[in-house]
């Protein structure tokens, strides 16, 4: 009898322990779930941080294709732009900006129309030569041919012989003229000689 009672007692204890374990497991499961949620939250935090980092990377890359910085897009912007002459590999002496970068005109622009037809993505690839005040004619440049127009965004763009002037993002150093005779955004692009005539065939 004692052994049976003891045996039942052991069974009851074992059952209680099993139930407790199950309850603990259940609680543990919720706890685990909460822990998992916490982990997910933490993981989410990491994921968000990663996404932010990734987005930042993407944003950084996007900066490469978004409108260029003022320094890039506004060659000479924020000051009186200086225009002079320099030598381009393929076409000889042409107009250049203050950094010696080749300047181009866009055949889609109407000479002397007082406006530019290159904006948005076009201006990303062919940054307009911008300036505040009157542009400066340097060596070899006919000052009477220099002028300015107001762009649609309110900035001031330098013109020469009636043509709005642009640089080209694929020109990386002075003397390069990778934009010569390139057809993009509906027309061709060419540098200008100091006499206002097209440089290149």
mmCIF file with all atom_site columns, C-alpha atoms in Angstrom:
data_model
loop_
_atom_site.group_PDB
_atom_site.id
_atom_site.type_symbol
_atom_site.label_atom_id
_atom_site.label_alt_id
_atom_site.label_comp_id
_atom_site.label_asym_id
_atom_site.label_entity_id
_atom_site.label_seq_id
_atom_site.pdbx_PDB_ins_code
_atom_site.Cartn_x
_atom_site.Cartn_y
_atom_site.Cartn_z
_atom_site.occupancy
_atom_site.B_iso_or_equiv
_atom_site.pdbx_formal_charge
_atom_site.auth_seq_id
_atom_site.auth_comp_id
_atom_site.auth_asym_id
_atom_site.auth_atom_id
_atom_site.pdbx_PDB_model_num
ATOM 1   C CA . UNK A 1 1   ? 0.000  0.000  0.000   1.00 0.00 ? 1   UNK A CA 1
ATOM 2   C CA . UNK A 1 2   ? 2.777  2.346  0.968   1.00 0.00 ? 2   UNK A CA 1
ATOM 3   C CA . UNK A 1 3   ? 4.618  1.494  -2.209  1.00 0.00 ? 3   UNK A CA 1
ATOM 4   C CA . UNK A 1 4   ? 1.455  2.157  -4.295  1.00 0.00 ? 4   UNK A CA 1
ATOM 5   C CA . UNK A 1 5   ? 0.866  5.479  -2.554  1.00 0.00 ? 5   UNK A CA 1
ATOM 6   C CA . UNK A 1 6   ? 4.488  6.401  -2.975  1.00 0.00 ? 6   UNK A CA 1
ATOM 7   C CA . UNK A 1 7   ? 4.288  5.323  -6.589  1.00 0.00 ? 7   UNK A CA 1
ATOM 8   C CA . UNK A 1 8   ? 1.150  7.451  -7.130  1.00 0.00 ? 8   UNK A CA 1
ATOM 9   C CA . UNK A 1 9   ? 2.852  10.327 -5.386  1.00 0.00 ? 9   UNK A CA 1
ATOM 10  C CA . UNK A 1 10  ? 5.809  10.014 -7.707  1.00 0.00 ? 10  UNK A CA 1
ATOM 11  C CA . UNK A 1 11  ? 3.489  9.853  -10.697 1.00 0.00 ? 11  UNK A CA 1
ATOM 12  C CA . UNK A 1 12  ? 1.661  12.942 -9.465  1.00 0.00 ? 12  UNK A CA 1
ATOM 13  C CA . UNK A 1 13  ? 4.934  14.785 -8.989  1.00 0.00 ? 13  UNK A CA 1
ATOM 14  C CA . UNK A 1 14  ? 6.120  13.657 -12.397 1.00 0.00 ? 14  UNK A CA 1
ATOM 15  C CA . UNK A 1 15  ? 2.806  14.755 -13.943 1.00 0.00 ? 15  UNK A CA 1
ATOM 16  C CA . UNK A 1 16  ? 3.076  18.104 -12.176 1.00 0.00 ? 16  UNK A CA 1
ATOM 17  C CA . UNK A 1 17  ? 6.605  18.500 -13.425 1.00 0.00 ? 17  UNK A CA 1
ATOM 18  C CA . UNK A 1 18  ? 5.535  17.614 -16.962 1.00 0.00 ? 18  UNK A CA 1
ATOM 19  C CA . UNK A 1 19  ? 2.656  20.095 -16.786 1.00 0.00 ? 19  UNK A CA 1
ATOM 20  C CA . UNK A 1 20  ? 4.976  22.714 -15.372 1.00 0.00 ? 20  UNK A CA 1
ATOM 21  C CA . UNK A 1 21  ? 7.459  21.953 -18.079 1.00 0.00 ? 21  UNK A CA 1
ATOM 22  C CA . UNK A 1 22  ? 4.732  22.237 -20.704 1.00 0.00 ? 22  UNK A CA 1
ATOM 23  C CA . UNK A 1 23  ? 3.492  25.434 -19.148 1.00 0.00 ? 23  UNK A CA 1
ATOM 24  C CA . UNK A 1 24  ? 7.026  26.712 -18.945 1.00 0.00 ? 24  UNK A CA 1
ATOM 25  C CA . UNK A 1 25  ? 7.522  25.578 -22.482 1.00 0.00 ? 25  UNK A CA 1
ATOM 26  C CA . UNK A 1 26  ? 4.396  27.406 -23.468 1.00 0.00 ? 26  UNK A CA 1
ATOM 27  C CA . UNK A 1 27  ? 5.454  30.397 -21.473 1.00 0.00 ? 27  UNK A CA 1
ATOM 28  C CA . UNK A 1 28  ? 8.889  29.831 -22.862 1.00 0.00 ? 28  UNK A CA 1
ATOM 29  C CA . UNK A 1 29  ? 7.390  29.665 -26.301 1.00 0.00 ? 29  UNK A CA 1
ATOM 30  C CA . UNK A 1 30  ? 5.688  33.010 -25.746 1.00 0.00 ? 30  UNK A CA 1
ATOM 31  C CA . UNK A 1 31  ? 8.787  34.192 -24.040 1.00 0.00 ? 31  UNK A CA 1
ATOM 32  C CA . UNK A 1 32  ? 10.683 32.744 -26.916 1.00 0.00 ? 32  UNK A CA 1
ATOM 33  C CA . UNK A 1 33  ? 8.256  34.381 -29.217 1.00 0.00 ? 33  UNK A CA 1
ATOM 34  C CA . UNK A 1 34  ? 8.697  37.617 -27.369 1.00 0.00 ? 34  UNK A CA 1
ATOM 35  C CA . UNK A 1 35  ? 12.379 36.911 -27.338 1.00 0.00 ? 35  UNK A CA 1
ATOM 36  C CA . UNK A 1 36  ? 12.034 36.110 -31.001 1.00 0.00 ? 36  UNK A CA 1
ATOM 37  C CA . UNK A 1 37  ? 10.097 39.296 -31.471 1.00 0.00 ? 37  UNK A CA 1
ATOM 38  C CA . UNK A 1 38  ? 12.777 41.119 -29.598 1.00 0.00 ? 38  UNK A CA 1
ATOM 39  C CA . UNK A 1 39  ? 15.260 39.355 -31.756 1.00 0.00 ? 39  UNK A CA 1
ATOM 40  C CA . UNK A 1 40  ? 13.202 40.262 -34.796 1.00 0.00 ? 40  UNK A CA 1
ATOM 41  C CA . UNK A 1 41  ? 13.013 43.806 -33.557 1.00 0.00 ? 41  UNK A CA 1
ATOM 42  C CA . UNK A 1 42  ? 16.699 43.749 -32.933 1.00 0.00 ? 42  UNK A CA 1
ATOM 43  C CA . UNK A 1 43  ? 17.186 41.985 -36.200 1.00 0.00 ? 43  UNK A CA 1
ATOM 44  C CA . UNK A 1 44  ? 14.811 44.472 -37.737 1.00 0.00 ? 44  UNK A CA 1
ATOM 45  C CA . UNK A 1 45  ? 16.960 47.158 -36.263 1.00 0.00 ? 45  UNK A CA 1
ATOM 46  C CA . UNK A 1 46  ? 19.949 45.586 -37.900 1.00 0.00 ? 46  UNK A CA 1
ATOM 47  C CA . UNK A 1 47  ? 17.974 45.085 -41.051 1.00 0.00 ? 47  UNK A CA 1
ATOM 48  C CA . UNK A 1 48  ? 16.825 48.680 -40.954 1.00 0.00 ? 48  UNK A CA 1
ATOM 49  C CA . UNK A 1 49  ? 20.355 49.801 -40.296 1.00 0.00 ? 49  UNK A CA 1
ATOM 50  C CA . UNK A 1 50  ? 21.436 47.651 -43.192 1.00 0.00 ? 50  UNK A CA 1
ATOM 51  C CA . UNK A 1 51  ? 18.664 49.041 -45.340 1.00 0.00 ? 51  UNK A CA 1
ATOM 52  C CA . UNK A 1 52  ? 19.616 52.534 -44.287 1.00 0.00 ? 52  UNK A CA 1
ATOM 53  C CA . UNK A 1 53  ? 23.206 51.775 -45.089 1.00 0.00 ? 53  UNK A CA 1
ATOM 54  C CA . UNK A 1 54  ? 22.122 50.186 -48.327 1.00 0.00 ? 54  UNK A CA 1
ATOM 55  C CA . UNK A 1 55  ? 19.838 53.096 -49.050 1.00 0.00 ? 55  UNK A CA 1
ATOM 56  C CA . UNK A 1 56  ? 22.692 55.410 -48.236 1.00 0.00 ? 56  UNK A CA 1
ATOM 57  C CA . UNK A 1 57  ? 24.849 53.491 -50.675 1.00 0.00 ? 57  UNK A CA 1
ATOM 58  C CA . UNK A 1 58  ? 22.080 53.636 -53.214 1.00 0.00 ? 58  UNK A CA 1
ATOM 59  C CA . UNK A 1 59  ? 21.583 57.282 -52.503 1.00 0.00 ? 59  UNK A CA 1
ATOM 60  C CA . UNK A 1 60  ? 25.282 57.755 -52.937 1.00 0.00 ? 60  UNK A CA 1
ATOM 61  C CA . UNK A 1 61  ? 25.126 55.965 -56.241 1.00 0.00 ? 61  UNK A CA 1
ATOM 62  C CA . UNK A 1 62  ? 22.018 57.906 -57.079 1.00 0.00 ? 62  UNK A CA 1
ATOM 63  C CA . UNK A 1 63  ? 24.045 61.091 -56.481 1.00 0.00 ? 63  UNK A CA 1
ATOM 64  C CA . UNK A 1 64  ? 26.207 60.023 -59.379 1.00 0.00 ? 64  UNK A CA 1
ATOM 65  C CA . UNK A 1 65  ? 23.198 60.045 -61.678 1.00 0.00 ? 65  UNK A CA 1
ATOM 66  C CA . UNK A 1 66  ? 21.164 62.722 -60.068 1.00 0.00 ? 66  UNK A CA 1
ATOM 67  C CA . UNK A 1 67  ? 21.764 66.300 -60.980 1.00 0.00 ? 67  UNK A CA 1
ATOM 68  C CA . UNK A 1 68  ? 25.473 66.957 -60.358 1.00 0.00 ? 68  UNK A CA 1
ATOM 69  C CA . UNK A 1 69  ? 26.682 69.109 -57.504 1.00 0.00 ? 69  UNK A CA 1
ATOM 70  C CA . UNK A 1 70  ? 26.794 72.843 -58.001 1.00 0.00 ? 70  UNK A CA 1
ATOM 71  C CA . UNK A 1 71  ? 30.542 72.682 -58.516 1.00 0.00 ? 71  UNK A CA 1
ATOM 72  C CA . UNK A 1 72  ? 30.065 70.201 -61.358 1.00 0.00 ? 72  UNK A CA 1
ATOM 73  C CA . UNK A 1 73  ? 26.915 71.568 -62.923 1.00 0.00 ? 73  UNK A CA 1
ATOM 74  C CA . UNK A 1 74  ? 27.756 75.219 -62.432 1.00 0.00 ? 74  UNK A CA 1
ATOM 75  C CA . UNK A 1 75  ? 31.199 75.431 -63.908 1.00 0.00 ? 75  UNK A CA 1
ATOM 76  C CA . UNK A 1 76  ? 32.138 78.936 -62.912 1.00 0.00 ? 76  UNK A CA 1
ATOM 77  C CA . UNK A 1 77  ? 28.841 79.277 -60.984 1.00 0.00 ? 77  UNK A CA 1
ATOM 78  C CA . UNK A 1 78  ? 28.647 81.628 -58.041 1.00 0.00 ? 78  UNK A CA 1
ATOM 79  C CA . UNK A 1 79  ? 31.235 84.017 -59.531 1.00 0.00 ? 79  UNK A CA 1
ATOM 80  C CA . UNK A 1 80  ? 32.035 85.830 -62.739 1.00 0.00 ? 80  UNK A CA 1
ATOM 81  C CA . UNK A 1 81  ? 32.801 82.941 -65.093 1.00 0.00 ? 81  UNK A CA 1
ATOM 82  C CA . UNK A 1 82  ? 36.011 83.215 -67.079 1.00 0.00 ? 82  UNK A CA 1
ATOM 83  C CA . UNK A 1 83  ? 36.104 81.999 -70.670 1.00 0.00 ? 83  UNK A CA 1
ATOM 84  C CA . UNK A 1 84  ? 39.382 81.550 -72.479 1.00 0.00 ? 84  UNK A CA 1
ATOM 85  C CA . UNK A 1 85  ? 40.873 79.388 -75.218 1.00 0.00 ? 85  UNK A CA 1
ATOM 86  C CA . UNK A 1 86  ? 42.668 76.076 -74.976 1.00 0.00 ? 86  UNK A CA 1
ATOM 87  C CA . UNK A 1 87  ? 43.639 73.161 -77.166 1.00 0.00 ? 87  UNK A CA 1
ATOM 88  C CA . UNK A 1 88  ? 41.347 70.168 -77.591 1.00 0.00 ? 88  UNK A CA 1
ATOM 89  C CA . UNK A 1 89  ? 42.770 66.876 -78.855 1.00 0.00 ? 89  UNK A CA 1
ATOM 90  C CA . UNK A 1 90  ? 40.572 66.434 -81.909 1.00 0.00 ? 90  UNK A CA 1
ATOM 91  C CA . UNK A 1 91  ? 39.629 69.951 -82.984 1.00 0.00 ? 91  UNK A CA 1
ATOM 92  C CA . UNK A 1 92  ? 42.432 72.305 -81.975 1.00 0.00 ? 92  UNK A CA 1
ATOM 93  C CA . UNK A 1 93  ? 41.898 75.652 -80.273 1.00 0.00 ? 93  UNK A CA 1
ATOM 94  C CA . UNK A 1 94  ? 38.473 76.027 -78.671 1.00 0.00 ? 94  UNK A CA 1
ATOM 95  C CA . UNK A 1 95  ? 36.693 77.878 -75.903 1.00 0.00 ? 95  UNK A CA 1
ATOM 96  C CA . UNK A 1 96  ? 37.337 76.525 -72.408 1.00 0.00 ? 96  UNK A CA 1
ATOM 97  C CA . UNK A 1 97  ? 36.138 77.382 -68.903 1.00 0.00 ? 97  UNK A CA 1
ATOM 98  C CA . UNK A 1 98  ? 38.250 78.610 -65.984 1.00 0.00 ? 98  UNK A CA 1
ATOM 99  C CA . UNK A 1 99  ? 39.478 75.057 -65.358 1.00 0.00 ? 99  UNK A CA 1
ATOM 100 C CA . UNK A 1 100 ? 40.486 74.506 -68.970 1.00 0.00 ? 100 UNK A CA 1
ATOM 101 C CA . UNK A 1 101 ? 37.537 72.207 -69.721 1.00 0.00 ? 101 UNK A CA 1
ATOM 102 C CA . UNK A 1 102 ? 36.158 72.260 -73.267 1.00 0.00 ? 102 UNK A CA 1
ATOM 103 C CA . UNK A 1 103 ? 32.980 74.262 -73.770 1.00 0.00 ? 103 UNK A CA 1
ATOM 104 C CA . UNK A 1 104 ? 30.252 73.103 -76.157 1.00 0.00 ? 104 UNK A CA 1
ATOM 105 C CA . UNK A 1 105 ? 27.165 74.448 -77.843 1.00 0.00 ? 105 UNK A CA 1
ATOM 106 C CA . UNK A 1 106 ? 24.006 72.431 -78.532 1.00 0.00 ? 106 UNK A CA 1
ATOM 107 C CA . UNK A 1 107 ? 22.597 72.532 -82.055 1.00 0.00 ? 107 UNK A CA 1
ATOM 108 C CA . UNK A 1 108 ? 19.072 72.170 -80.702 1.00 0.00 ? 108 UNK A CA 1
ATOM 109 C CA . UNK A 1 109 ? 19.417 75.569 -79.043 1.00 0.00 ? 109 UNK A CA 1
ATOM 110 C CA . UNK A 1 110 ? 18.438 78.431 -81.306 1.00 0.00 ? 110 UNK A CA 1
ATOM 111 C CA . UNK A 1 111 ? 21.378 80.785 -81.729 1.00 0.00 ? 111 UNK A CA 1
ATOM 112 C CA . UNK A 1 112 ? 20.536 84.144 -80.196 1.00 0.00 ? 112 UNK A CA 1
ATOM 113 C CA . UNK A 1 113 ? 17.133 82.939 -78.921 1.00 0.00 ? 113 UNK A CA 1
ATOM 114 C CA . UNK A 1 114 ? 18.018 83.814 -75.349 1.00 0.00 ? 114 UNK A CA 1
ATOM 115 C CA . UNK A 1 115 ? 17.106 80.406 -73.960 1.00 0.00 ? 115 UNK A CA 1
ATOM 116 C CA . UNK A 1 116 ? 18.479 76.907 -73.435 1.00 0.00 ? 116 UNK A CA 1
ATOM 117 C CA . UNK A 1 117 ? 16.677 73.735 -74.501 1.00 0.00 ? 117 UNK A CA 1
ATOM 118 C CA . UNK A 1 118 ? 18.889 71.537 -72.300 1.00 0.00 ? 118 UNK A CA 1
ATOM 119 C CA . UNK A 1 119 ? 17.564 70.839 -68.801 1.00 0.00 ? 119 UNK A CA 1
ATOM 120 C CA . UNK A 1 120 ? 16.902 67.850 -66.520 1.00 0.00 ? 120 UNK A CA 1
ATOM 121 C CA . UNK A 1 121 ? 18.820 64.735 -67.630 1.00 0.00 ? 121 UNK A CA 1
ATOM 122 C CA . UNK A 1 122 ? 20.338 66.712 -70.499 1.00 0.00 ? 122 UNK A CA 1
ATOM 123 C CA . UNK A 1 123 ? 21.873 69.224 -68.086 1.00 0.00 ? 123 UNK A CA 1
ATOM 124 C CA . UNK A 1 124 ? 23.183 66.328 -65.974 1.00 0.00 ? 124 UNK A CA 1
ATOM 125 C CA . UNK A 1 125 ? 25.295 65.127 -68.887 1.00 0.00 ? 125 UNK A CA 1
ATOM 126 C CA . UNK A 1 126 ? 26.026 68.568 -70.266 1.00 0.00 ? 126 UNK A CA 1
ATOM 127 C CA . UNK A 1 127 ? 26.279 70.949 -67.275 1.00 0.00 ? 127 UNK A CA 1
ATOM 128 C CA . UNK A 1 128 ? 25.618 74.547 -68.304 1.00 0.00 ? 128 UNK A CA 1
ATOM 129 C CA . UNK A 1 129 ? 28.330 77.111 -67.719 1.00 0.00 ? 129 UNK A CA 1
ATOM 130 C CA . UNK A 1 130 ? 26.783 79.256 -64.988 1.00 0.00 ? 130 UNK A CA 1
ATOM 131 C CA . UNK A 1 131 ? 27.894 82.504 -63.460 1.00 0.00 ? 131 UNK A CA 1
ATOM 132 C CA . UNK A 1 132 ? 26.855 85.457 -61.370 1.00 0.00 ? 132 UNK A CA 1
ATOM 133 C CA . UNK A 1 133 ? 27.418 88.775 -63.058 1.00 0.00 ? 133 UNK A CA 1
ATOM 134 C CA . UNK A 1 134 ? 29.040 89.348 -66.397 1.00 0.00 ? 134 UNK A CA 1
ATOM 135 C CA . UNK A 1 135 ? 31.407 86.655 -67.735 1.00 0.00 ? 135 UNK A CA 1
ATOM 136 C CA . UNK A 1 136 ? 35.066 87.533 -68.193 1.00 0.00 ? 136 UNK A CA 1
ATOM 137 C CA . UNK A 1 137 ? 36.786 87.265 -71.548 1.00 0.00 ? 137 UNK A CA 1
ATOM 138 C CA . UNK A 1 138 ? 40.287 85.926 -71.062 1.00 0.00 ? 138 UNK A CA 1
ATOM 139 C CA . UNK A 1 139 ? 43.106 85.340 -73.538 1.00 0.00 ? 139 UNK A CA 1
ATOM 140 C CA . UNK A 1 140 ? 41.974 84.776 -77.119 1.00 0.00 ? 140 UNK A CA 1
ATOM 141 C CA . UNK A 1 141 ? 38.287 85.435 -76.424 1.00 0.00 ? 141 UNK A CA 1
ATOM 142 C CA . UNK A 1 142 ? 36.234 88.163 -78.111 1.00 0.00 ? 142 UNK A CA 1
ATOM 143 C CA . UNK A 1 143 ? 34.504 89.927 -75.218 1.00 0.00 ? 143 UNK A CA 1
ATOM 144 C CA . UNK A 1 144 ? 31.804 91.321 -77.511 1.00 0.00 ? 144 UNK A CA 1
ATOM 145 C CA . UNK A 1 145 ? 30.643 87.756 -78.223 1.00 0.00 ? 145 UNK A CA 1
ATOM 146 C CA . UNK A 1 146 ? 30.213 86.893 -74.551 1.00 0.00 ? 146 UNK A CA 1
ATOM 147 C CA . UNK A 1 147 ? 26.759 87.199 -73.020 1.00 0.00 ? 147 UNK A CA 1
ATOM 148 C CA . UNK A 1 148 ? 24.315 85.565 -70.626 1.00 0.00 ? 148 UNK A CA 1
ATOM 149 C CA . UNK A 1 149 ? 20.784 84.192 -70.587 1.00 0.00 ? 149 UNK A CA 1
ATOM 150 C CA . UNK A 1 150 ? 18.455 83.292 -67.759 1.00 0.00 ? 150 UNK A CA 1
ATOM 151 C CA . UNK A 1 151 ? 17.662 79.593 -67.503 1.00 0.00 ? 151 UNK A CA 1
ATOM 152 C CA . UNK A 1 152 ? 14.243 78.219 -66.573 1.00 0.00 ? 152 UNK A CA 1
ATOM 153 C CA . UNK A 1 153 ? 15.468 77.585 -63.003 1.00 0.00 ? 153 UNK A CA 1
ATOM 154 C CA . UNK A 1 154 ? 16.498 81.211 -62.600 1.00 0.00 ? 154 UNK A CA 1
ATOM 155 C CA . UNK A 1 155 ? 20.251 80.648 -62.900 1.00 0.00 ? 155 UNK A CA 1
ATOM 156 C CA . UNK A 1 156 ? 22.400 82.594 -65.335 1.00 0.00 ? 156 UNK A CA 1
ATOM 157 C CA . UNK A 1 157 ? 24.117 80.762 -68.183 1.00 0.00 ? 157 UNK A CA 1
ATOM 158 C CA . UNK A 1 158 ? 27.033 82.088 -70.210 1.00 0.00 ? 158 UNK A CA 1
ATOM 159 C CA . UNK A 1 159 ? 26.665 82.387 -73.986 1.00 0.00 ? 159 UNK A CA 1
ATOM 160 C CA . UNK A 1 160 ? 29.127 82.953 -76.796 1.00 0.00 ? 160 UNK A CA 1
ATOM 161 C CA . UNK A 1 161 ? 28.160 84.262 -80.233 1.00 0.00 ? 161 UNK A CA 1
ATOM 162 C CA . UNK A 1 162 ? 24.563 83.734 -79.108 1.00 0.00 ? 162 UNK A CA 1
ATOM 163 C CA . UNK A 1 163 ? 25.048 80.069 -78.146 1.00 0.00 ? 163 UNK A CA 1
ATOM 164 C CA . UNK A 1 164 ? 24.511 78.868 -74.544 1.00 0.00 ? 164 UNK A CA 1
ATOM 165 C CA . UNK A 1 165 ? 27.690 77.130 -73.347 1.00 0.00 ? 165 UNK A CA 1
ATOM 166 C CA . UNK A 1 166 ? 28.027 73.726 -71.649 1.00 0.00 ? 166 UNK A CA 1
ATOM 167 C CA . UNK A 1 167 ? 30.721 71.369 -70.395 1.00 0.00 ? 167 UNK A CA 1
ATOM 168 C CA . UNK A 1 168 ? 30.537 67.564 -70.779 1.00 0.00 ? 168 UNK A CA 1
ATOM 169 C CA . UNK A 1 169 ? 30.701 65.083 -67.883 1.00 0.00 ? 169 UNK A CA 1
ATOM 170 C CA . UNK A 1 170 ? 32.786 62.634 -69.919 1.00 0.00 ? 170 UNK A CA 1
ATOM 171 C CA . UNK A 1 171 ? 35.594 65.148 -70.220 1.00 0.00 ? 171 UNK A CA 1
ATOM 172 C CA . UNK A 1 172 ? 37.762 64.438 -67.188 1.00 0.00 ? 172 UNK A CA 1
ATOM 173 C CA . UNK A 1 173 ? 40.674 66.791 -67.790 1.00 0.00 ? 173 UNK A CA 1
ATOM 174 C CA . UNK A 1 174 ? 41.659 69.807 -69.876 1.00 0.00 ? 174 UNK A CA 1
ATOM 175 C CA . UNK A 1 175 ? 42.262 69.030 -73.543 1.00 0.00 ? 175 UNK A CA 1
ATOM 176 C CA . UNK A 1 176 ? 39.585 66.355 -73.764 1.00 0.00 ? 176 UNK A CA 1
ATOM 177 C CA . UNK A 1 177 ? 36.705 66.905 -76.173 1.00 0.00 ? 177 UNK A CA 1
ATOM 178 C CA . UNK A 1 178 ? 34.775 63.642 -75.910 1.00 0.00 ? 178 UNK A CA 1
ATOM 179 C CA . UNK A 1 179 ? 31.540 65.477 -76.613 1.00 0.00 ? 179 UNK A CA 1
ATOM 180 C CA . UNK A 1 180 ? 32.535 66.625 -80.104 1.00 0.00 ? 180 UNK A CA 1
ATOM 181 C CA . UNK A 1 181 ? 29.968 65.546 -82.707 1.00 0.00 ? 181 UNK A CA 1
ATOM 182 C CA . UNK A 1 182 ? 28.044 63.526 -80.112 1.00 0.00 ? 182 UNK A CA 1
ATOM 183 C CA . UNK A 1 183 ? 24.347 63.310 -80.917 1.00 0.00 ? 183 UNK A CA 1
ATOM 184 C CA . UNK A 1 184 ? 22.310 63.347 -77.722 1.00 0.00 ? 184 UNK A CA 1
ATOM 185 C CA . UNK A 1 185 ? 18.985 64.762 -76.548 1.00 0.00 ? 185 UNK A CA 1
ATOM 186 C CA . UNK A 1 186 ? 17.818 65.466 -80.063 1.00 0.00 ? 186 UNK A CA 1
ATOM 187 C CA . UNK A 1 187 ? 20.816 67.130 -81.679 1.00 0.00 ? 187 UNK A CA 1
ATOM 188 C CA . UNK A 1 188 ? 24.616 67.254 -81.959 1.00 0.00 ? 188 UNK A CA 1
ATOM 189 C CA . UNK A 1 189 ? 27.153 68.929 -79.690 1.00 0.00 ? 189 UNK A CA 1
ATOM 190 C CA . UNK A 1 190 ? 30.287 70.798 -80.759 1.00 0.00 ? 190 UNK A CA 1
ATOM 191 C CA . UNK A 1 191 ? 32.993 72.999 -79.245 1.00 0.00 ? 191 UNK A CA 1
ATOM 192 C CA . UNK A 1 192 ? 33.342 76.571 -80.496 1.00 0.00 ? 192 UNK A CA 1
ATOM 193 C CA . UNK A 1 193 ? 36.325 78.387 -81.918 1.00 0.00 ? 193 UNK A CA 1
ATOM 194 C CA . UNK A 1 194 ? 36.969 81.869 -80.581 1.00 0.00 ? 194 UNK A CA 1
ATOM 195 C CA . UNK A 1 195 ? 35.434 83.329 -83.756 1.00 0.00 ? 195 UNK A CA 1
ATOM 196 C CA . UNK A 1 196 ? 32.106 81.718 -82.791 1.00 0.00 ? 196 UNK A CA 1
ATOM 197 C CA . UNK A 1 197 ? 32.287 79.022 -85.455 1.00 0.00 ? 197 UNK A CA 1
ATOM 198 C CA . UNK A 1 198 ? 31.788 75.323 -84.868 1.00 0.00 ? 198 UNK A CA 1
ATOM 199 C CA . UNK A 1 199 ? 34.865 73.242 -84.112 1.00 0.00 ? 199 UNK A CA 1
ATOM 200 C CA . UNK A 1 200 ? 34.719 69.775 -85.640 1.00 0.00 ? 200 UNK A CA 1
ATOM 201 C CA . UNK A 1 201 ? 33.125 68.292 -88.743 1.00 0.00 ? 201 UNK A CA 1
#
